[in-house]
Coordinates of C-alpha atoms (C1' of nucleotides) in Angstrom, one line a residue:
Chain A
M1 CA 0.0 -0.1 0.1
P2 CA 2.5 2.6 1.1
E3 CA 2.9 5.5 -1.3
L4 CA 3.0 9.1 -0.2
P5 CA -0.6 9.3 1.0
E6 CA -0.3 6.1 3.2
V7 CA 3.0 7.3 4.6
E8 CA 1.4 10.8 5.4
R9 CA -1.3 9.0 7.3
A10 CA 1.4 6.8 9.1
R11 CA 3.2 10.0 10.0
E12 CA 0.0 11.6 11.4
S13 CA -0.5 8.4 13.6
I14 CA 2.8 8.8 15.2
E15 CA 2.3 12.6 15.6
G16 CA -1.1 11.8 17.2
G17 CA -0.2 8.9 19.3
A18 CA 3.4 8.2 19.8
L19 CA 5.2 11.3 20.8
H20 CA 6.4 12.4 24.4
R21 CA 6.2 8.8 25.6
R22 CA 9.3 7.5 27.3
I23 CA 10.9 4.5 25.4
A24 CA 11.6 1.8 27.9
A25 CA 12.8 -0.9 25.4
V26 CA 13.6 -1.3 21.6
D27 CA 13.3 -4.6 19.6
D28 CA 15.8 -4.1 16.7
A29 CA 16.7 -7.7 16.4
D30 CA 15.9 -8.0 12.6
S31 CA 19.2 -7.0 11.1
Y32 CA 17.9 -6.9 7.7
V33 CA 15.1 -4.4 8.5
C34 CA 17.5 -2.2 10.8
R35 CA 20.6 -2.5 8.3
P36 CA 23.2 -1.2 8.4
H37 CA 23.0 -1.2 12.2
A38 CA 24.0 -4.0 14.3
P39 CA 21.3 -5.5 16.6
G40 CA 21.3 -3.3 19.8
E41 CA 22.5 -0.3 18.2
I42 CA 19.3 1.4 17.6
A43 CA 18.0 0.3 21.1
A44 CA 21.1 1.8 22.8
A45 CA 20.5 5.1 21.0
L46 CA 16.8 5.4 21.8
E47 CA 16.2 3.7 25.1
G48 CA 15.3 6.3 27.8
R49 CA 14.3 9.0 25.1
E50 CA 11.2 10.2 23.8
L51 CA 10.0 11.0 20.2
T52 CA 9.3 14.5 19.7
V53 CA 8.4 15.5 16.0
A54 CA 7.3 13.4 13.3
H55 CA 8.5 14.4 9.7
R56 CA 7.9 13.0 6.3
R57 CA 9.3 13.6 2.6
G58 CA 8.0 11.3 -0.1
K59 CA 7.8 7.9 1.4
T60 CA 10.5 8.5 4.1
M61 CA 9.6 9.4 7.6
W62 CA 12.0 10.6 10.3
V63 CA 11.3 11.3 14.0
E64 CA 13.2 13.6 16.2
T65 CA 14.0 12.5 19.7
D66 CA 14.6 14.7 22.8
D67 CA 17.7 15.7 24.6
G68 CA 19.9 15.8 21.3
G69 CA 19.2 12.2 20.4
P70 CA 19.4 10.9 16.9
D71 CA 16.4 10.8 14.4
L72 CA 14.6 7.6 14.0
G73 CA 14.1 6.9 10.2
L74 CA 11.2 4.7 9.1
H75 CA 10.3 3.5 5.7
L76 CA 7.2 1.4 4.9
G77 CA 8.6 -0.6 1.9
M78 CA 6.2 -2.4 0.0
A79 CA 3.8 -3.6 2.6
G80 CA 4.6 -2.0 6.0
R81 CA 2.4 0.0 8.3
I82 CA 2.7 1.7 11.7
A83 CA 0.8 -0.1 14.5
I84 CA 0.5 2.0 17.6
D85 CA -0.8 0.4 20.9
E86 CA -1.9 -2.8 19.0
S87 CA -1.3 -6.4 20.2
P88 CA 1.9 -8.0 18.8
A89 CA 1.5 -9.4 15.4
P90 CA 1.9 -13.2 14.8
N91 CA 4.7 -14.7 12.8
H92 CA 7.3 -11.9 13.6
W93 CA 5.6 -9.5 11.5
D94 CA 6.5 -6.7 13.9
R95 CA 9.8 -6.1 12.4
F96 CA 11.0 -3.4 14.7
T97 CA 9.2 -2.2 18.0
L98 CA 9.4 0.4 20.6
E99 CA 8.0 -0.4 24.0
F100 CA 7.0 2.7 26.0
E101 CA 7.3 3.0 29.8
D102 CA 3.4 3.4 29.9
G103 CA 2.9 -0.2 28.6
G104 CA 2.1 0.8 25.0
R105 CA 4.0 0.2 21.8
L106 CA 4.9 1.3 18.4
A107 CA 5.4 -1.5 15.8
L108 CA 6.7 -1.4 12.2
R109 CA 4.5 -4.2 11.0
D110 CA 5.2 -5.8 7.7
K111 CA 4.3 -9.2 6.4
R112 CA 7.2 -8.9 3.9
R113 CA 10.4 -7.6 5.1
L114 CA 11.2 -4.5 2.9
S115 CA 10.3 -2.1 5.6
R116 CA 13.2 -0.2 7.2
A117 CA 14.3 1.4 10.4
R118 CA 17.6 3.2 10.8
L119 CA 19.2 6.1 12.6
D120 CA 19.6 9.5 11.0
P121 CA 18.6 8.5 7.5
D122 CA 20.1 10.3 4.6
L123 CA 17.6 12.5 2.7
E124 CA 20.2 13.8 0.1
D125 CA 19.0 11.8 -2.8
L126 CA 15.5 12.5 -2.2
G127 CA 13.6 15.1 -4.6
P128 CA 11.1 17.6 -3.3
D129 CA 7.8 16.2 -1.8
A130 CA 5.3 15.3 -4.8
A131 CA 2.6 17.4 -3.0
E132 CA 4.9 20.4 -2.9
V133 CA 7.0 20.3 -5.9
S134 CA 7.6 23.8 -7.5
R135 CA 6.8 24.5 -11.1
A136 CA 10.5 25.4 -11.8
H137 CA 11.9 22.2 -10.3
F138 CA 9.2 20.1 -12.3
R139 CA 10.1 21.8 -15.5
D140 CA 13.8 21.3 -15.0
R141 CA 14.0 17.8 -13.6
V142 CA 11.0 15.9 -15.0
G143 CA 11.2 17.3 -18.5
R144 CA 14.5 16.0 -19.5
G145 CA 15.9 12.6 -20.6
T146 CA 14.7 9.8 -22.8
A147 CA 13.1 7.6 -20.1
P148 CA 9.3 7.0 -20.3
I149 CA 7.6 9.8 -18.4
K150 CA 6.1 7.3 -15.9
A151 CA 9.7 6.1 -15.0
R152 CA 10.6 9.6 -14.4
L153 CA 7.6 10.1 -11.9
L154 CA 8.8 6.9 -10.1
D155 CA 12.4 8.1 -9.6
Q156 CA 12.4 9.3 -6.0
S157 CA 15.5 11.5 -6.6
V158 CA 13.4 13.6 -9.1
V159 CA 10.2 13.8 -7.1
A160 CA 9.6 12.0 -3.8
G161 CA 6.6 10.1 -3.0
V162 CA 5.1 8.6 -6.3
G163 CA 4.6 4.9 -6.5
N164 CA 3.1 2.8 -9.2
L165 CA -0.4 3.5 -8.5
L166 CA -0.2 7.2 -7.9
A167 CA 1.9 7.5 -11.2
D168 CA -0.9 5.9 -13.3
E169 CA -3.6 8.1 -11.6
T170 CA -1.5 11.3 -12.3
L171 CA -0.9 10.4 -15.9
W172 CA -4.5 9.7 -16.4
R173 CA -5.6 13.0 -15.0
A174 CA -3.0 14.8 -17.1
R175 CA -4.2 12.9 -20.2
L176 CA -0.6 11.8 -21.0
D177 CA 0.5 8.4 -22.4
P178 CA 2.8 6.9 -19.7
R179 CA 5.2 5.7 -22.4
R180 CA 6.0 9.1 -23.9
S181 CA 9.6 10.2 -23.4
C182 CA 9.9 12.8 -20.8
G183 CA 12.1 15.0 -22.9
E184 CA 9.5 15.4 -25.7
L185 CA 7.0 17.0 -23.5
D186 CA 6.5 20.8 -23.8
L187 CA 5.9 23.2 -21.0
E188 CA 2.2 23.1 -21.3
D189 CA 2.4 19.3 -20.7
L190 CA 4.9 19.6 -17.8
D191 CA 2.8 22.2 -16.0
A192 CA -0.3 20.1 -16.5
L193 CA 1.3 17.0 -15.2
R194 CA 2.6 18.9 -12.1
R195 CA -0.9 20.1 -11.5
A196 CA -2.3 16.6 -11.8
L197 CA 0.3 15.2 -9.7
R198 CA -0.3 17.7 -6.7
A199 CA -3.9 17.3 -7.0
A200 CA -3.8 13.6 -7.2
T201 CA -1.6 13.5 -4.3
R202 CA -3.6 15.8 -2.1
D203 CA -6.9 14.1 -2.9
A204 CA -5.5 10.7 -2.0
V205 CA -4.2 12.0 1.3
R206 CA -7.6 13.6 2.0
Q207 CA -9.4 10.6 1.0
G208 CA -7.4 8.1 2.8
G209 CA -5.0 6.4 0.2
V210 CA -4.2 5.9 -3.4
H211 CA -6.8 3.3 -3.8
T212 CA -9.4 6.0 -3.8
G213 CA -8.2 7.3 -7.1
R214 CA -10.6 7.2 -9.9
L215 CA -8.4 5.3 -12.4
V216 CA -6.7 3.3 -9.5
R217 CA -10.1 1.8 -8.8
E218 CA -10.4 0.5 -12.3
R219 CA -6.9 -1.0 -12.5
G220 CA -7.0 -4.7 -13.2
R221 CA -10.1 -6.8 -13.6
G222 CA -10.7 -5.6 -17.1
G223 CA -11.0 -2.0 -16.1
R224 CA -12.4 0.9 -18.1
C225 CA -11.6 4.5 -18.3
P226 CA -13.7 6.3 -15.6
A227 CA -14.1 9.1 -18.2
C228 CA -15.2 7.3 -21.4
R229 CA -15.5 3.5 -20.4
T230 CA -12.9 2.7 -23.0
P231 CA -11.2 -0.6 -22.0
L232 CA -7.8 0.3 -20.4
E233 CA -4.6 -0.7 -22.0
R234 CA -2.0 -2.7 -20.0
A235 CA 1.7 -3.0 -20.3
T236 CA 4.9 -2.9 -18.5
V237 CA 6.5 0.7 -18.4
G238 CA 9.6 1.5 -16.3
G239 CA 9.5 -2.1 -15.1
R240 CA 6.0 -1.6 -13.5
T241 CA 2.6 -3.0 -14.6
T242 CA 0.8 0.1 -15.9
F243 CA -2.8 0.9 -17.1
W244 CA -4.0 3.7 -19.2
C245 CA -6.8 4.9 -21.5
P246 CA -5.7 4.8 -25.1
R247 CA -8.5 7.4 -26.0
H248 CA -7.8 10.0 -23.2
Q249 CA -4.0 9.5 -23.0
P250 CA -2.9 9.6 -26.6
S251 CA 0.6 8.7 -27.4
G252 CA 1.1 11.7 -29.7
Chain B
dA1 C1' 2.8 -28.2 -6.6
dC2 C1' 4.4 -24.7 -9.5
dC3 C1' 4.0 -20.6 -11.3
dT4 C1' 3.1 -15.6 -11.2
dA5 C1' 2.1 -11.3 -9.2
dT6 C1' 2.5 -7.6 -5.6
dG7 C1' 2.2 -0.9 -3.4
dT8 C1' 9.2 -0.7 -2.4
dT9 C1' 14.5 0.1 -3.1
dG10 C1' 19.1 -0.7 -4.3
dA11 C1' 22.9 -2.9 -6.8
dT12 C1' 24.7 -3.7 -11.0
dA13 C1' 25.7 -3.4 -16.0
dC14 C1' 25.6 -1.1 -20.3
Chain C
dG1 C1' 25.0 10.3 -15.8
dG2 C1' 20.9 7.9 -17.4
dT3 C1' 18.4 3.9 -18.3
dA4 C1' 17.2 -1.0 -17.9
dT5 C1' 17.1 -5.2 -15.3
dC6 C1' 17.4 -8.1 -11.6
dA7 C1' 17.4 -9.3 -6.8
dA8 C1' 15.9 -8.5 -1.9
dC9 C1' 11.8 -10.2 1.0
dA10 C1' 7.3 -13.0 2.1
dT11 C1' 2.8 -13.6 1.0
dA12 C1' -1.6 -14.5 -1.8
dG13 C1' -3.7 -16.5 -5.8
dG14 C1' -4.6 -19.1 -10.0

DNA sequence: ACCTATGTTGATAC
DNA sequence: GGTATCAACATAGG
């Protein structure tokens, strides 16, 4: 699930339910999820501290700690979510856990193991957040190169937060064929694409997730264009399964 | 049983 | 540097 809108909701859940509670214990035993830290390293850095401020850029979250402590970076990967004050999950699905002095807990819960917890995550390679990206940056960084425009949107160093579903939704709203090369788009196309991206992102945050998107709801199962009912095309673009309306998103 | 597909990313090769 | 491919992980479904 987790693209920008889901991550924003996760950040809000931390902000609303996990700040200013003293950390009594940390389970960082999963050395794959907690890489590159050795087991016990994150625990030693966080035990006795409190989380103070929860931030997000794209799909990356980081939470400040009190008293000059390190930031705790959290990424939900492909199937992760934040579980606050929920009973422990079976099968070791709680890959990383904070236990608070008050008896509650925060768990990074993930049936798969592609989530990540780490100290002081590096944000250098992340582009601006998809909900906030400026027109100038978008024109400059998205409108170059020969890759398909969808691949460009998925590149987190160009714009942060767009995943497979949000990319399809955005391109449908902007009426652009996902296979078109980014460099061939004119300024009008790029500005329309940026407006579609910001609107699709904000709508998805407000409505609770990328699955609320009009095109996204039609993906798979012989879906049709929400606007004209034309059967959607399906292909692999930028290495990801892609759906689009051949009539509303012309290739030319 | 076996094969494919799945919202992520990061490493590698051209 | 930009682009493409595969691998990492574990589960679900045909």
